[in-house]
Amino acid sequence: MGNIADKVKAKADPTSGPKKELLRLENLDVDIPPDALVESITAEAAANDDDNSYLPFLGQIELRNAVAEHVSLIANGAVQYEGETNCVISAGGLSGILNALLATVEEGDGVLLTAPAYAGLLNRVHLAGGVPRLMPFQFNPGQSWTLDQDELRRVVENQDNHITTMLLMSPCMPTGAYLSHEDWALISELCVKYDILVVYDAAMERLLFDGRPVIHPASFPGMAERTITVGSASKELRMIGWRVGWIVGPEQLLKDIGLVSMANVVVPVGIAQRAAKQALQNSRTTMSEYVHELQLRRDLCMRELEGLPIGRPDGGWSLLLRVDTLGWRADAAAEALLEAGACVTPMTGWGTDEEAQFIRIVFSNEPRERLEGLGEIVRQALLTKAAAP
């Protein structure tokens, strides 16, 4: 049982024998703690009977109001959401994604995702009865990933794909690919023309590098009524263990999503919600320092791996290294790197055979002083040893 990250962690954490100081680059964690106030608010909530309750089923109204205000601001005021009618709290972001898909996707509906795609998103499309339709980003070694707009149009306009929903993320996971204003303009044009719903995974939307602006799909003409935003405290607020997420969208869609949410998880984590509310509100002023540190780590990794076939992430927590061009399978490359001192995740089984050409390197969970020397480890493991047949 367990997925690839579980298995890599088990190898990195032996139960017996000497332990090696390994670079932990395999799991989407972060070593930067949440705001200091989060701990005290959570501790207070743990002793408060009102927070230790099944009620309210859809989330505490104070958090729902704060989330609705936050998403309205991110969408540049193009739509004004209200907590009572436009927001449901979920037990983490992926729970919110699944609830939104279960409420809106019918059996056999085509759901468009960009690729390489996070396996957890693909799995939830399948659980909802949808059929993933992958639209690959273009891999440009050493440069940013780019969206082939002509191919996107062809995928959507191919009636055999039966696209009813787009499940989109920017920056994407695990590539760090960014959807530009021109990309979103085309997406919006196609969604309005063909009445396609966008489920927007906003888990990392503010973790952008090099001054890139946050672009919210609901801010485009005709998109407010066909955009569902799913956010999370995990990545942006660094509150992974609190398991707090949210779903924001048009009232008529949120009614069904609310019913699915109650049937699925019953209630989000009560003792975590007040801390998430405060951290979300504080993030308007604290986010820039955090993003700056992530960008410094990204830049360091790019320097360490210069000349190797890596995709440059424009945001997020991770990057991909293409190993087939170095003569390796992803699983074998991951084993070789583990022996050399770095845990990474092979992209085997993450969607298509093409994705299996990559390994994922997470740079959010190690400080810069530990990331120094990453290039030497990778080159020692993958360039000086013979690749497995």
Tab-separated table of C-alpha atoms in Angstrom, residues 61-226:
chain	number	residue	atom	x	y	z
A	61	ILE	CA	-18.869	31.608	8.998
A	62	GLU	CA	-15.945	33.813	10.044
A	63	LEU	CA	-13.591	31.729	7.895
A	64	ARG	CA	-16.095	31.525	5.038
A	65	ASN	CA	-16.423	35.324	5.038
A	66	ALA	CA	-12.640	35.783	5.100
A	67	VAL	CA	-12.197	33.349	2.201
A	68	ALA	CA	-14.947	34.995	0.162
A	69	GLU	CA	-13.290	38.391	0.652
A	70	HIS	CA	-9.879	36.954	-0.238
A	71	VAL	CA	-11.030	35.360	-3.515
A	72	SER	CA	-12.962	38.514	-4.457
A	73	LEU	CA	-9.752	40.532	-4.042
A	74	ILE	CA	-7.692	38.024	-6.045
A	75	ALA	CA	-10.270	38.267	-8.846
A	76	ASN	CA	-9.752	42.046	-8.876
A	77	GLY	CA	-13.337	42.712	-7.797
A	78	ALA	CA	-14.772	41.219	-10.993
A	79	VAL	CA	-17.112	39.252	-8.744
A	80	GLN	CA	-18.094	39.843	-5.115
A	81	TYR	CA	-18.414	36.595	-3.184
A	82	GLU	CA	-20.169	36.222	0.164
A	83	GLY	CA	-19.311	33.603	2.743
A	84	GLU	CA	-22.867	32.488	3.384
A	85	THR	CA	-23.817	31.813	-0.230
A	86	ASN	CA	-20.561	31.399	-2.142
A	87	CYS	CA	-18.156	29.489	0.113
A	88	VAL	CA	-17.866	26.015	1.631
A	89	ILE	CA	-14.945	24.948	3.827
A	90	SER	CA	-13.346	21.580	3.018
A	91	ALA	CA	-10.897	19.245	4.752
A	92	GLY	CA	-7.955	20.366	2.646
A	93	GLY	CA	-7.667	21.406	-0.983
A	94	LEU	CA	-7.852	17.981	-2.610
A	95	SER	CA	-11.023	17.207	-0.661
A	96	GLY	CA	-12.442	20.413	-2.118
A	97	ILE	CA	-11.386	19.404	-5.639
A	98	LEU	CA	-13.100	16.037	-5.294
A	99	ASN	CA	-16.279	17.572	-3.880
A	100	ALA	CA	-16.442	20.108	-6.722
A	101	LEU	CA	-15.954	17.382	-9.336
A	102	LEU	CA	-18.488	15.030	-7.743
A	103	ALA	CA	-21.073	17.817	-7.790
A	104	THR	CA	-20.501	18.942	-11.376
A	105	VAL	CA	-19.038	16.125	-13.521
A	106	GLU	CA	-21.245	13.434	-15.053
A	107	GLU	CA	-20.115	9.926	-15.987
A	108	GLY	CA	-18.009	10.064	-19.143
A	109	ASP	CA	-17.505	13.846	-19.176
A	110	GLY	CA	-14.148	14.985	-20.491
A	111	VAL	CA	-12.082	16.943	-17.959
A	112	LEU	CA	-9.153	18.847	-19.430
A	113	LEU	CA	-5.938	19.098	-17.418
A	114	THR	CA	-2.519	20.389	-18.363
A	115	ALA	CA	0.301	17.832	-18.300
A	116	PRO	CA	2.513	16.800	-16.625
A	117	ALA	CA	-0.311	16.640	-14.101
A	118	TYR	CA	-0.367	15.929	-10.394
A	119	ALA	CA	-1.488	12.331	-9.941
A	120	GLY	CA	-3.892	13.270	-7.160
A	121	LEU	CA	-5.891	15.428	-9.559
A	122	LEU	CA	-6.097	12.661	-12.162
A	123	ASN	CA	-7.286	10.211	-9.532
A	124	ARG	CA	-10.069	12.533	-8.414
A	125	VAL	CA	-11.286	13.018	-11.971
A	126	HIS	CA	-11.594	9.240	-12.241
A	127	LEU	CA	-13.407	9.010	-8.891
A	128	ALA	CA	-15.961	11.554	-10.110
A	129	GLY	CA	-16.605	9.511	-13.269
A	130	GLY	CA	-14.802	11.919	-15.571
A	131	VAL	CA	-12.301	11.115	-18.305
A	132	PRO	CA	-8.999	13.035	-18.052
A	133	ARG	CA	-8.030	14.764	-21.286
A	134	LEU	CA	-4.408	15.862	-21.010
A	135	MET	CA	-3.108	18.984	-22.706
A	136	PRO	CA	0.713	18.848	-22.461
A	137	PHE	CA	2.820	21.876	-21.665
A	138	GLN	CA	5.842	22.230	-23.914
A	139	PHE	CA	9.110	21.307	-22.201
A	140	ASN	CA	11.881	23.826	-22.897
A	141	PRO	CA	15.134	22.698	-21.222
A	142	GLY	CA	16.449	25.396	-18.904
A	143	GLN	CA	13.483	27.636	-19.676
A	144	SER	CA	9.868	28.060	-18.579
A	145	TRP	CA	7.226	25.578	-19.680
A	146	THR	CA	4.852	26.973	-22.320
A	147	LEU	CA	1.286	26.200	-23.309
A	148	ASP	CA	0.636	25.268	-26.939
A	149	GLN	CA	-2.455	27.396	-27.531
A	150	ASP	CA	-3.216	25.871	-30.927
A	151	GLU	CA	-3.182	22.393	-29.403
A	152	LEU	CA	-5.416	23.561	-26.557
A	153	ARG	CA	-7.967	24.783	-29.043
A	154	ARG	CA	-7.812	21.493	-30.958
A	155	VAL	CA	-8.327	19.414	-27.815
A	156	VAL	CA	-11.346	21.458	-26.744
A	157	GLU	CA	-12.954	21.633	-30.173
A	158	ASN	CA	-12.580	17.894	-30.796
A	159	GLN	CA	-16.120	16.736	-30.024
A	160	ASP	CA	-14.880	13.220	-29.273
A	161	ASN	CA	-13.218	14.610	-26.135
A	162	HIS	CA	-16.572	15.862	-24.801
A	163	ILE	CA	-14.907	18.537	-22.645
A	164	THR	CA	-17.339	19.857	-20.028
A	165	THR	CA	-14.811	20.908	-17.402
A	166	MET	CA	-11.265	22.237	-17.189
A	167	LEU	CA	-9.331	21.459	-14.006
A	168	LEU	CA	-6.546	24.024	-14.091
A	169	MET	CA	-3.771	25.218	-11.801
A	170	SER	CA	-1.285	28.095	-12.056
A	171	PRO	CA	1.459	27.672	-11.096
A	172	CYS	CA	0.965	24.030	-11.944
A	173	MET	CA	2.137	21.145	-9.858
A	174	PRO	CA	4.659	19.549	-10.254
A	175	THR	CA	6.127	21.637	-13.109
A	176	GLY	CA	5.752	25.174	-11.753
A	177	ALA	CA	4.322	26.132	-15.160
A	178	TYR	CA	2.461	29.445	-15.282
A	179	LEU	CA	-0.609	30.312	-17.318
A	180	SER	CA	-0.115	33.772	-18.814
A	181	HIS	CA	-2.799	36.383	-19.432
A	182	GLU	CA	-2.901	35.271	-23.068
A	183	ASP	CA	-3.355	31.654	-22.000
A	184	TRP	CA	-6.225	32.546	-19.680
A	185	ALA	CA	-7.815	34.749	-22.345
A	186	LEU	CA	-7.944	31.781	-24.741
A	187	ILE	CA	-9.205	29.463	-21.997
A	188	SER	CA	-11.954	31.948	-21.175
A	189	GLU	CA	-12.900	32.351	-24.819
A	190	LEU	CA	-13.276	28.580	-25.214
A	191	CYS	CA	-15.162	28.145	-21.941
A	192	VAL	CA	-17.706	30.817	-22.810
A	193	LYS	CA	-18.123	29.566	-26.379
A	194	TYR	CA	-18.604	25.911	-25.407
A	195	ASP	CA	-20.130	26.429	-21.932
A	196	ILE	CA	-17.246	24.761	-20.112
A	197	LEU	CA	-16.809	24.937	-16.346
A	198	VAL	CA	-13.415	25.786	-14.817
A	199	VAL	CA	-12.449	24.190	-11.533
A	200	TYR	CA	-9.500	26.369	-10.585
A	201	ASP	CA	-6.985	24.823	-8.189
A	202	ALA	CA	-5.660	27.907	-6.392
A	203	ALA	CA	-3.446	26.039	-3.920
A	204	MET	CA	-0.306	27.896	-5.080
A	205	GLU	CA	-1.672	30.855	-7.009
A	206	ARG	CA	0.359	33.462	-5.085
A	207	LEU	CA	3.607	31.453	-5.034
A	208	LEU	CA	4.879	33.140	-8.190
A	209	PHE	CA	8.416	34.172	-9.088
A	210	ASP	CA	10.052	37.003	-11.010
A	211	GLY	CA	7.173	39.425	-10.328
A	212	ARG	CA	4.541	37.446	-12.221
A	213	PRO	CA	1.011	38.619	-11.405
A	214	VAL	CA	-1.746	36.407	-10.026
A	215	ILE	CA	-4.386	35.948	-12.736
A	216	HIS	CA	-7.766	34.606	-11.669
A	217	PRO	CA	-10.059	33.089	-14.326
A	218	ALA	CA	-13.216	34.618	-12.795
A	219	SER	CA	-11.845	38.059	-13.678
A	220	PHE	CA	-12.414	37.447	-17.415
A	221	PRO	CA	-15.735	38.305	-19.121
A	222	GLY	CA	-18.315	35.552	-18.831
A	223	MET	CA	-16.220	33.497	-16.392
A	224	ALA	CA	-17.604	34.455	-12.979
A	225	GLU	CA	-20.625	32.204	-13.464
A	226	ARG	CA	-18.525	29.261	-14.680
